[in-house]
Amino acid sequence: MPRPILFLALSLFMVLPTLAANNTSVGYVDMQKVLEQSKLGQRLQEQLRKEFEPKARQFAEDEKQIQTMQQSLERDKALMSKDQLAKKEKEIQARIEDYQKKTLPIQQELMKVQQEKGREIIVPAREAVNAVAKRKKLGMVVERSMAGMLYLDDSLEISAEVITELDTRTK
């Protein structure tokens, strides 16, 4: 192959990928913001709150009682005998263990329900991201909290548009 043609071929080989890359736009979305600020996300959060808040109030009362017992022990520690102190510490420890036994199943249930509710919003959110990306002719959309992201220009964020699209689709 003559030298000028080889040079032209190599030049095109190096320039074309750069030109193609420059035509590819990138956007990013903060999915946590979408989940918290979209109407669907807020509705799902409210459902969780209604279901688990009464249980959480009961546990808060138990926790407050344990803290009161611990504060009382600290305050009266110097006036107690070793036997009284050991008995009180054992009583507090038993209350803590009972509290943990009662809260563990509720925490597991909450995590399970959160995962189920999360699945309810993921598909519509992904569809909203796809619609916004196509409308803005984006070649790629990344999640803001993605590991390794060191810098993202705020002008590339499409979260607000995704929230609007999601709200429009899930009235």
Coordinates of C-alpha atoms in Angstrom, one line a residue:
M1 CA 0.0 0.0 0.0
P2 CA 1.4 3.4 -0.9
R3 CA 2.5 5.6 2.0
P4 CA -0.2 8.4 1.5
I5 CA -3.0 5.9 1.5
L6 CA -1.6 4.1 4.6
F7 CA -1.3 7.4 6.4
L8 CA -4.9 8.3 5.4
A9 CA -6.2 4.9 6.6
L10 CA -4.4 5.2 9.9
S11 CA -5.6 8.8 10.4
L12 CA -9.2 7.8 9.8
F13 CA -8.8 4.8 12.1
M14 CA -7.8 7.1 14.9
V15 CA -10.2 10.0 14.2
L16 CA -13.4 8.2 13.5
P17 CA -13.8 6.6 17.0
T18 CA -13.2 10.1 18.5
L19 CA -15.8 11.6 16.3
A20 CA -18.3 8.9 17.1
A21 CA -17.6 9.3 20.8
N22 CA -18.2 13.1 20.6
N23 CA -21.6 12.4 19.1
T24 CA -22.6 10.2 22.1
S25 CA -24.2 12.2 24.9
V26 CA -24.1 11.1 28.5
G27 CA -26.6 11.8 31.2
Y28 CA -26.9 10.7 34.8
V29 CA -29.8 10.1 37.1
D30 CA -30.0 10.1 40.9
M31 CA -32.3 7.1 41.5
Q32 CA -32.5 7.8 45.2
K33 CA -33.9 11.3 44.3
V34 CA -36.4 9.7 41.9
L35 CA -37.5 7.2 44.5
E36 CA -38.0 9.9 47.1
Q37 CA -39.5 12.7 45.0
S38 CA -41.7 10.9 42.4
K39 CA -45.4 10.6 43.2
L40 CA -45.1 6.8 42.9
G41 CA -42.1 6.7 45.2
Q42 CA -43.9 8.9 47.8
R43 CA -47.0 6.8 47.6
L44 CA -45.0 3.6 48.2
Q45 CA -43.1 5.3 51.1
E46 CA -46.5 6.3 52.6
Q47 CA -47.8 2.8 52.4
L48 CA -44.7 1.5 54.3
R49 CA -45.1 4.3 56.9
K50 CA -48.7 3.4 57.5
E51 CA -47.9 -0.3 57.8
F52 CA -44.8 -0.1 60.0
E53 CA -45.1 3.2 62.0
P54 CA -47.4 1.7 64.7
K55 CA -44.9 -1.1 65.3
A56 CA -42.1 1.4 65.4
R57 CA -43.9 3.4 68.1
Q58 CA -44.2 0.4 70.3
F59 CA -40.5 -0.4 69.9
A60 CA -39.6 3.2 70.6
E61 CA -41.5 2.9 73.9
D62 CA -39.6 -0.2 74.8
E63 CA -36.3 1.4 73.8
K64 CA -37.1 4.5 76.0
Q65 CA -37.9 2.2 79.0
I66 CA -34.5 0.4 78.6
Q67 CA -32.7 3.8 78.4
T68 CA -34.5 4.9 81.5
M69 CA -33.5 1.7 83.3
Q70 CA -29.8 2.2 82.2
Q71 CA -29.8 5.9 83.4
S72 CA -31.3 4.8 86.7
L73 CA -28.7 2.2 87.1
E74 CA -25.9 4.7 86.4
R75 CA -27.3 7.2 88.8
D76 CA -27.9 4.7 91.6
K77 CA -24.8 2.5 91.0
A78 CA -22.7 3.9 93.8
L79 CA -25.5 3.2 96.4
M80 CA -26.2 -0.4 95.4
S81 CA -24.6 -3.5 96.7
K82 CA -22.8 -5.9 94.3
D83 CA -25.8 -8.3 94.3
Q84 CA -28.3 -5.5 93.6
L85 CA -26.1 -4.1 90.8
A86 CA -25.7 -7.6 89.3
K87 CA -29.5 -8.2 89.5
K88 CA -30.3 -4.8 87.9
E89 CA -27.7 -5.3 85.1
K90 CA -29.1 -8.8 84.4
E91 CA -32.6 -7.4 84.3
I92 CA -31.5 -4.7 81.8
Q93 CA -29.7 -7.2 79.7
A94 CA -32.8 -9.5 79.6
R95 CA -34.9 -6.5 78.5
I96 CA -32.4 -5.7 75.7
E97 CA -32.4 -9.3 74.5
D98 CA -36.2 -9.4 74.6
Y99 CA -36.3 -6.2 72.6
Q100 CA -33.9 -7.5 70.0
K101 CA -35.9 -10.7 69.7
K102 CA -39.1 -8.7 69.1
T103 CA -37.6 -6.3 66.6
L104 CA -35.6 -8.7 64.5
P105 CA -38.7 -10.3 62.7
I106 CA -40.2 -6.8 62.2
Q107 CA -36.9 -5.5 60.7
Q108 CA -36.8 -8.6 58.4
E109 CA -40.4 -8.1 57.4
L110 CA -39.7 -4.4 56.7
M111 CA -36.7 -5.2 54.5
K112 CA -38.8 -7.8 52.6
V113 CA -41.6 -5.3 52.0
Q114 CA -39.2 -2.6 51.0
Q115 CA -37.7 -4.9 48.4
E116 CA -41.2 -5.7 47.1
K117 CA -42.1 -2.0 46.9
G118 CA -38.8 -1.3 45.3
R119 CA -39.6 -3.7 42.5
E120 CA -42.9 -1.9 42.0
I121 CA -41.1 1.3 41.1
I122 CA -38.0 0.0 39.3
V123 CA -39.8 -1.0 36.0
P124 CA -41.7 2.3 35.6
A125 CA -38.6 4.3 36.7
R126 CA -36.4 2.5 34.1
E127 CA -39.1 3.1 31.4
A128 CA -39.0 6.8 32.4
V129 CA -35.2 6.9 32.2
N130 CA -35.4 5.3 28.8
A131 CA -38.0 7.8 27.5
V132 CA -36.0 10.8 28.7
A133 CA -32.8 9.4 27.3
K134 CA -34.4 8.8 23.9
R135 CA -36.0 12.3 23.9
K136 CA -32.7 13.9 24.8
K137 CA -30.8 11.6 22.4
L138 CA -28.5 10.3 25.1
G139 CA -26.2 7.4 24.3
M140 CA -25.7 6.5 27.9
V141 CA -27.3 7.2 31.3
V142 CA -25.4 6.3 34.5
E143 CA -26.6 6.2 38.1
R144 CA -25.1 9.1 40.2
S145 CA -24.0 6.9 43.1
M146 CA -22.2 4.4 40.8
A147 CA -18.9 3.3 42.2
G148 CA -16.0 5.0 40.6
M149 CA -17.8 8.2 39.6
L150 CA -15.5 10.9 40.7
Y151 CA -17.0 13.9 38.9
L152 CA -20.3 14.6 37.1
D153 CA -21.2 17.9 35.7
D154 CA -24.6 19.0 37.1
S155 CA -25.8 20.0 33.6
L156 CA -25.8 16.2 32.7
E157 CA -28.4 15.4 35.4
I158 CA -31.8 14.2 34.1
S159 CA -33.3 13.2 37.5
A160 CA -35.9 16.0 37.5
E161 CA -37.0 15.0 34.0
V162 CA -37.2 11.4 34.9
I163 CA -39.4 12.3 38.0
T164 CA -41.7 14.3 35.7
E165 CA -41.9 11.4 33.2
L166 CA -42.5 8.9 35.9
D167 CA -45.2 11.0 37.5
T168 CA -46.9 11.4 34.1
R169 CA -46.8 7.6 33.4
T170 CA -48.0 6.5 36.9
K171 CA -50.9 8.8 37.8

